[in-house]
XYZ file of C-alpha atoms in Angstrom:
543
model
C 28.820 167.629 133.135
C 27.687 164.609 131.253
C 26.962 165.255 127.587
C 24.102 163.303 126.041
C 22.932 163.935 122.551
C 19.224 163.658 121.421
C 16.824 164.896 119.029
C 14.409 167.755 119.483
C 11.582 164.983 119.800
C 13.547 163.243 122.493
C 13.967 166.393 124.595
C 10.181 167.380 124.217
C 9.300 163.921 125.376
C 11.515 164.274 128.290
C 9.860 167.597 129.214
C 6.376 166.517 128.798
C 6.337 163.013 129.549
C 8.794 163.189 132.439
C 9.817 159.351 132.507
C 10.028 158.714 128.950
C 12.567 159.661 126.058
C 11.519 159.524 122.385
C 14.456 159.061 119.948
C 13.941 159.797 116.310
C 16.455 157.630 114.460
C 16.366 159.398 111.226
C 17.354 162.832 113.025
C 21.071 163.826 112.911
C 20.461 164.326 116.690
C 18.624 161.096 117.436
C 21.615 159.751 119.416
C 21.886 159.054 123.061
C 25.423 158.087 124.001
C 26.938 157.157 127.460
C 30.818 157.894 127.168
C 33.572 156.425 129.238
C 32.876 156.697 132.984
C 29.361 158.097 132.458
C 26.723 156.460 134.555
C 23.422 155.161 132.990
C 20.826 156.078 135.587
C 17.794 153.765 134.275
C 15.134 156.332 135.412
C 13.074 156.537 132.000
C 11.392 154.471 129.518
C 12.540 154.874 125.654
C 10.544 155.012 122.620
C 11.852 155.044 119.143
C 10.520 156.635 116.057
C 11.144 155.904 112.310
C 13.171 153.166 110.814
C 16.664 152.475 109.768
C 18.098 149.489 107.834
C 19.883 146.841 109.567
C 23.575 146.277 109.517
C 24.230 149.927 108.472
C 26.880 152.151 109.577
C 24.560 154.926 110.418
C 23.375 152.585 113.307
C 26.582 153.538 115.075
C 25.510 157.030 115.472
C 21.689 156.659 115.954
C 19.727 155.341 119.061
C 20.819 154.633 122.677
C 24.676 153.659 122.927
C 26.574 152.410 126.012
C 30.308 153.429 125.728
C 31.031 153.843 129.306
C 32.985 150.496 130.047
C 30.757 149.934 132.995
C 28.096 147.359 134.107
C 24.625 148.989 133.176
C 21.087 147.681 134.020
C 17.837 148.747 132.388
C 14.649 147.656 134.125
C 12.514 150.047 132.118
C 10.804 149.582 128.795
C 11.834 150.015 125.068
C 9.205 150.511 122.860
C 8.372 151.558 118.991
C 6.162 154.670 118.619
C 3.290 155.557 116.406
C 4.135 159.069 115.900
C 4.516 159.319 112.321
C 4.225 155.928 110.780
C 1.424 154.058 112.775
C 3.822 151.984 114.629
C 5.029 149.970 111.551
C 8.179 151.321 110.599
C 10.396 152.057 113.722
C 13.646 150.830 114.570
C 14.981 150.942 118.208
C 18.550 150.899 118.141
C 20.603 149.894 121.014
C 24.322 150.033 121.134
C 26.958 148.359 123.444
C 30.683 149.050 122.795
C 34.021 148.743 124.544
C 35.887 146.514 126.957
C 33.909 146.095 130.215
C 30.824 147.769 128.894
C 27.835 145.474 129.604
C 24.168 146.045 129.424
C 21.853 143.677 131.289
C 18.370 144.259 129.940
C 15.605 143.122 132.475
C 12.818 145.429 131.125
C 10.054 145.227 128.489
C 11.103 145.314 124.836
C 7.828 145.666 122.761
C 8.523 146.296 119.056
C 6.044 144.342 117.023
C 5.094 146.896 114.652
C 4.193 145.474 111.006
C 7.681 146.316 109.634
C 9.769 147.397 112.553
C 13.426 146.757 112.497
C 15.174 146.536 115.878
C 18.900 146.423 115.886
C 21.445 145.698 118.519
C 24.973 146.979 117.710
C 27.522 145.028 119.910
C 31.097 145.542 119.118
C 34.439 146.252 120.460
C 33.946 143.427 123.193
C 30.718 144.978 124.493
C 27.968 142.421 126.027
C 24.449 142.523 126.050
C 22.672 140.193 128.647
C 18.827 139.440 128.415
C 17.948 139.066 132.018
C 15.789 136.438 133.348
C 12.809 138.705 133.942
C 13.148 140.463 130.711
C 9.940 140.274 128.364
C 10.645 140.911 124.651
C 7.617 141.025 122.257
C 8.359 141.136 118.667
C 5.154 139.143 117.542
C 2.201 141.181 116.298
C -1.378 140.713 116.582
C -1.621 138.699 113.467
C 1.071 136.396 114.790
C 3.619 137.677 112.310
C 7.216 137.024 113.823
C 9.073 140.376 113.744
C 12.843 140.239 114.038
C 15.966 141.604 116.157
C 19.068 142.026 114.098
C 22.314 141.738 116.260
C 25.369 143.396 114.554
C 28.752 142.445 115.730
C 32.454 142.935 114.778
C 33.621 139.548 115.770
C 34.285 140.424 119.466
C 30.617 141.451 120.841
C 28.425 139.016 122.625
C 24.630 138.687 123.513
C 23.845 136.269 126.387
C 20.237 135.088 127.345
C 20.174 134.300 131.043
C 18.940 130.732 131.980
C 15.485 132.011 133.258
C 14.739 134.213 130.177
C 11.603 132.930 128.204
C 11.441 133.603 124.602
C 8.078 132.213 123.703
C 5.078 133.914 125.491
C 2.429 132.762 122.967
C 0.837 130.370 125.393
C 0.703 127.789 122.448
C -0.749 130.352 119.899
C -3.444 132.058 122.315
C -1.424 135.233 122.906
C 0.601 137.137 120.059
C 3.475 137.678 122.280
C 7.148 136.829 122.447
C 10.586 136.643 120.605
C 9.847 135.516 117.184
C 12.959 135.373 115.310
C 16.695 136.511 115.752
C 19.279 137.325 113.119
C 22.830 137.413 114.122
C 26.241 138.883 112.133
C 29.510 138.079 113.245
C 28.876 138.054 116.791
C 28.737 135.243 119.756
C 25.372 134.450 121.223
C 24.974 132.390 124.356
C 21.820 130.238 125.294
C 21.722 128.452 128.542
C 18.153 126.725 128.179
C 15.751 125.828 125.584
C 13.326 128.271 126.464
C 15.860 131.074 125.586
C 15.448 130.173 121.870
C 12.401 131.792 120.012
C 9.522 129.462 119.013
C 6.626 131.903 118.077
C 3.783 129.281 118.078
C 0.974 130.672 115.697
C -2.611 129.249 114.943
C -2.644 126.445 112.594
C -5.515 125.200 110.496
C -7.882 123.858 112.030
C -7.683 126.824 114.666
C -7.627 124.422 117.426
C -4.044 123.471 116.630
C -0.789 125.384 116.591
C 2.719 125.315 115.023
C 5.969 126.793 115.312
C 7.040 130.115 113.384
C 10.310 130.981 114.320
C 13.815 131.587 112.967
C 17.406 131.557 114.445
C 19.437 133.084 111.550
C 23.082 133.662 111.168
C 23.901 135.890 108.144
C 25.360 138.926 106.652
C 29.270 138.590 107.873
C 30.756 135.256 108.614
C 32.305 134.664 111.981
C 29.321 134.147 114.466
C 29.502 131.643 117.290
C 26.397 129.922 118.875
C 27.643 128.787 122.435
C 25.346 126.178 123.854
C 25.951 126.360 127.769
C 24.505 125.216 131.173
C 21.935 122.871 129.989
C 21.124 120.492 127.162
C 19.001 122.241 124.672
C 16.399 121.293 122.104
C 15.416 123.839 119.211
C 12.185 123.175 117.457
C 12.244 126.233 115.158
C 14.261 126.788 112.139
C 18.208 127.239 112.393
C 19.313 129.107 108.938
C 22.975 129.421 108.084
C 23.474 132.071 105.566
C 26.969 132.831 106.477
C 29.937 130.664 107.840
C 29.370 130.145 111.523
C 30.249 127.868 114.534
C 28.202 125.920 116.814
C 29.982 125.282 120.345
C 28.222 122.487 122.181
C 29.231 122.765 125.595
C 25.930 120.875 126.427
C 24.095 118.848 123.864
C 22.043 120.715 121.062
C 19.262 118.930 119.189
C 17.828 120.463 116.146
C 14.310 119.073 115.889
C 12.574 121.549 113.837
C 10.315 120.384 110.994
C 8.668 122.217 107.973
C 5.270 123.607 109.100
C 2.350 125.145 107.198
C 0.785 127.614 109.209
C -2.415 129.562 109.027
C -2.665 133.405 108.750
C -5.342 135.119 110.886
C -6.428 136.730 107.683
C -6.374 133.793 105.624
C -3.783 131.864 103.505
C -0.915 129.837 104.307
C 2.703 130.580 105.353
C 5.445 128.024 105.230
C 8.101 128.130 108.177
C 11.226 126.173 107.243
C 11.983 124.429 110.253
C 14.997 122.188 111.083
C 18.433 123.330 109.781
C 19.180 124.972 106.374
C 22.402 125.899 105.040
C 22.113 128.193 101.942
C 24.002 129.742 99.253
C 24.041 133.589 99.476
C 24.973 135.508 96.616
C 26.308 132.224 94.651
C 28.663 131.299 97.943
C 28.133 128.134 99.844
C 28.407 128.350 103.637
C 29.765 126.245 106.307
C 28.796 125.233 109.985
C 31.905 124.333 112.110
C 31.135 122.306 115.155
C 33.184 122.714 118.322
C 32.711 122.011 121.906
C 33.070 118.432 123.540
C 29.421 117.707 123.596
C 26.988 116.625 120.872
C 25.245 118.194 118.132
C 22.159 116.031 116.945
C 19.977 116.665 113.993
C 16.571 114.829 114.266
C 14.478 117.483 112.057
C 14.113 118.494 108.542
C 17.192 119.247 106.713
C 17.810 121.795 103.706
C 21.306 121.993 102.557
C 22.129 123.969 99.196
C 24.715 122.840 96.939
C 28.252 123.035 98.185
C 27.120 123.235 101.971
C 29.534 122.044 104.546
C 29.339 120.829 108.126
C 32.915 120.365 109.608
C 33.322 118.675 113.066
C 36.282 119.999 114.885
C 35.325 118.758 118.267
C 32.894 116.465 119.973
C 29.961 114.527 117.956
C 27.632 115.140 115.071
C 24.618 112.875 115.215
C 22.169 112.320 112.345
C 18.999 110.643 113.283
C 17.593 111.829 109.730
C 18.942 111.474 106.283
C 20.994 114.614 105.286
C 19.204 114.443 101.838
C 17.347 117.716 100.724
C 14.010 116.696 99.533
C 11.906 119.485 98.045
C 9.317 117.134 97.074
C 8.368 115.716 100.477
C 9.951 118.565 102.790
C 9.353 121.519 100.588
C 12.627 122.887 101.239
C 13.256 126.360 99.632
C 16.884 126.800 100.411
C 18.761 128.850 97.885
C 18.814 132.658 97.586
C 16.263 132.735 94.857
C 13.884 130.462 96.655
C 14.294 127.541 94.152
C 13.502 124.051 95.460
C 16.573 121.855 95.254
C 16.410 118.015 95.552
C 19.730 116.143 95.756
C 22.402 114.995 98.228
C 24.322 118.359 98.584
C 25.979 118.232 102.158
C 29.647 118.030 102.295
C 30.881 116.476 105.926
C 34.411 116.519 107.328
C 35.725 115.947 110.495
C 38.928 117.111 111.983
C 41.266 115.078 114.375
C 38.923 115.567 117.343
C 35.503 115.126 115.687
C 33.146 112.149 115.317
C 30.367 111.733 112.927
C 27.501 109.221 113.722
C 24.794 108.060 111.692
C 21.851 106.545 113.248
C 19.312 106.531 109.975
C 19.146 103.631 107.753
C 20.077 105.874 104.829
C 22.228 108.824 104.759
C 22.794 110.440 101.404
C 25.415 113.074 101.156
C 27.584 114.647 98.464
C 30.979 113.695 99.979
C 32.853 112.737 103.097
C 36.419 113.803 104.291
C 37.907 112.178 107.252
C 41.338 112.477 108.608
C 43.611 110.808 111.168
C 42.055 111.190 114.645
C 38.475 111.468 113.454
C 35.846 108.822 113.858
C 32.987 107.623 111.677
C 30.471 105.741 113.528
C 27.725 103.806 111.658
C 26.090 100.403 111.887
C 25.353 97.363 110.020
C 21.686 98.522 109.669
C 22.917 101.818 108.148
C 24.265 102.774 104.623
C 26.035 105.982 103.641
C 25.950 107.173 100.037
C 28.006 109.766 98.554
C 29.788 110.877 95.536
C 33.252 110.714 96.920
C 35.110 110.045 100.362
C 38.533 110.891 101.459
C 39.170 108.211 104.218
C 41.326 108.389 107.340
C 40.734 107.950 111.017
C 38.729 105.204 112.748
C 35.547 103.580 111.215
C 33.338 102.166 113.980
C 30.505 100.032 113.247
C 27.903 98.935 115.718
C 26.295 95.836 115.828
C 22.702 95.721 117.224
C 22.368 93.159 120.116
C 19.018 91.823 118.562
C 20.870 90.985 115.095
C 21.300 87.373 114.350
C 24.562 86.753 112.876
C 25.588 83.830 110.694
C 28.786 82.956 108.616
C 28.450 84.406 105.276
C 26.105 87.439 106.306
C 26.946 90.596 104.148
C 26.205 94.021 105.065
C 26.318 97.157 102.666
C 27.968 100.063 104.677
C 28.846 102.274 101.935
C 27.729 103.291 98.084
C 30.485 105.821 97.188
C 31.517 106.481 93.783
C 34.979 107.661 94.268
C 37.036 106.594 97.229
C 40.542 107.956 98.330
C 42.691 106.556 101.223
C 41.779 104.091 103.729
C 40.695 104.072 107.376
C 43.506 104.074 109.875
C 41.522 101.388 111.852
C 38.283 99.497 111.575
C 36.424 98.540 114.861
C 33.392 96.226 114.391
C 31.378 95.435 117.546
C 32.101 91.729 118.398
C 29.386 91.036 121.047
C 31.748 88.337 122.574
C 30.782 85.988 119.893
C 34.436 85.859 118.264
C 33.144 87.100 114.889
C 35.751 87.184 112.181
C 34.685 89.968 109.811
C 36.197 90.360 106.509
C 36.571 93.918 105.041
C 38.444 93.138 102.021
C 35.546 94.598 99.828
C 34.820 97.507 101.963
C 36.451 100.208 99.717
C 35.666 98.606 96.439
C 32.001 97.687 96.998
C 31.246 99.231 100.352
C 30.524 95.564 101.982
C 31.795 93.753 104.860
C 30.962 90.084 105.526
C 31.076 87.564 108.212
C 33.918 84.944 107.553
C 33.409 82.920 110.695
C 31.434 82.622 113.766
C 33.048 81.023 116.878
C 30.626 80.940 119.628
C 33.448 80.427 122.188
C 34.731 83.849 123.384
C 38.142 85.018 123.628
C 40.296 84.541 126.885
C 40.461 88.247 127.237
C 37.082 88.867 125.417
C 38.405 91.888 123.257
C 38.696 89.980 119.789
C 41.765 92.219 119.120
C 45.247 91.000 118.211
C 48.039 93.113 120.274
C 50.407 93.853 117.519
C 52.795 96.677 116.363
C 53.696 97.834 112.903
C 56.845 99.964 112.174
C 57.588 101.907 110.210
C 54.340 103.149 108.709
C 54.495 104.748 106.221
C 57.522 102.784 104.968
C 59.862 102.811 101.929
C 61.792 99.495 101.948
C 60.089 97.176 104.533
C 57.909 97.113 107.676
C 58.159 94.992 110.749
C 55.129 93.063 112.344
C 55.566 92.082 115.977
C 53.009 89.852 117.788
C 53.423 88.934 121.438
C 52.736 85.138 121.159
C 50.940 83.438 123.965
C 52.079 80.057 122.911
C 53.377 78.338 119.737
C 50.012 77.019 118.711
C 48.573 80.413 117.769
C 47.843 80.478 114.202
C 48.089 83.886 112.719
C 47.742 85.022 109.112
C 48.291 88.183 107.344
C 46.663 89.308 104.168
C 47.232 92.515 102.229
C 44.761 94.213 100.003
C 44.573 96.902 97.450
C 41.734 99.290 97.618
C 40.134 97.521 94.758
C 39.742 94.565 97.371
C 42.241 92.702 95.170
C 44.345 90.398 97.597
C 48.038 91.032 96.991
C 49.609 89.107 99.678
C 48.754 86.387 102.072
C 51.099 84.307 104.231
C 51.427 82.485 107.795
C 52.815 84.638 110.519
C 54.945 81.774 112.453
C 57.400 84.018 114.304
C 56.919 86.682 116.873
C 58.608 89.195 114.361
C 58.008 89.184 110.645
C 59.620 91.634 108.045
C 57.851 92.292 104.941
C 59.778 93.771 102.056
C 58.136 96.433 99.837
C 59.799 95.593 96.613
C 56.598 93.878 95.298
C 54.303 96.905 96.065
C 53.366 100.153 94.327
C 53.343 103.280 96.278
C 49.898 104.087 97.670
C 47.671 102.630 100.819
C 46.896 99.247 101.305
C 44.577 97.480 103.891
C 46.481 94.965 106.105
C 44.375 92.185 107.777
C 45.935 89.996 110.510
C 43.780 87.311 112.117
C 43.852 83.866 114.011
C 41.013 81.652 114.850
C 39.127 84.126 117.296
C 40.595 87.490 116.618
C 41.092 89.852 113.836
C 42.854 93.164 113.355
C 42.725 95.899 110.490
C 45.566 98.290 109.573
C 46.141 100.869 106.892
C 49.940 100.950 105.648
C 51.324 103.436 103.100
C 53.932 102.361 100.726
C 56.334 105.283 99.942
C 59.061 105.216 97.380
């Protein structure tokens, strides 16, 4: 016979309300558990009384739990109750545990009491699916956005079906919808922009509205946000209070902004929109970007000191300055709510990542690039940083509308300390046979146009087909150039990172050997060019 544990209050509710079970989560018997193989009948509504703290181990043995390793469906309602505390301090608790245990919730979740704390415990590979027809309301009558806490162990998953609509406020005319979600060490999957909470609330004047919603990763590190099925745009606030990963299988745009909203009862409330990475208990946090698609940041930014975004796959695109500006944006980003104004963000890219800047000025703390990574910027953009460790490819865009003349100089970087050099540099040529000089790129952050020849190359590539080996080298390296004819005029110049020219000579043969005796160990910039083409290479001397 199936054994279900519940409190006395729950039993009485079963008897007298027939289709309703009330669970008192502070009672030792306030625990309904469906064990292995036990079928959940989905015949009753559930009410929860009294409150428990989020992320507490007591949650494992309170509330309604599924451990039956079956696919379960719930079409009935889950609500808080006003038995003992006027509906303001209740904790609906739902747990899904075990391989094969899935709960698809397609009912009504109405828990918007003043201090209610709903918790989802999803562990041991359990999965919660929020169905397309589900209704979740954690926004109270004063448009306060209540929150749902989801607690995992690194194996649990919550997925929002594509058709689920989080915001039901009808642009701040109805206090109803999913206001905020908080995740600890779990995987969350969204399939549409409408899955993510917005929580519109009245603005001043009352004919307007603004967003009050948070999507928070906190407590234990390890959470993953998978962006699937459709390109998505989040106009609320992404808060990162613990190390987590964003996996963009579709493009994700973060466009939220700081918003000052009006309480119904008077006074103002600041919603910290956009993206924030904060120090919690003195420790910095990191967002790791995976997935082949793009993460685009167009909204406000708040990065506490030591904050890191690392791009392992796909592209991270900044359409705004990553600088944390407490004066203009009002960002309150550290744990004690102290305003911080400084270029705090540390950006790094793995061998499969690309970082793109489309903003005129990008101010960061430091930049770390490795072989296989790509930094994309343009002659109309400038990056400032305290330090940079360089590698990979620098790709520089030249707008089609830009008029280019010999001697034009462009400031790409203002970096205090530079370590290493790019493996390759690609500057858009636009078919004009422009010869760029990058000798001062590492010392001054500048590139300039050495010559402009309006006659396009025969192959239109603007790149010389050469090979250099070995690299790194100890005693010598060999340059091989497939020569089309004897009149090709190739020249080599070798530069230290300071911009100092170490060596210059003509390349009159198809194969040239350069001895290393005159070079100190370290990286150098090698430039090979002829009348119409130019190549940049990094070489490393080892002794």
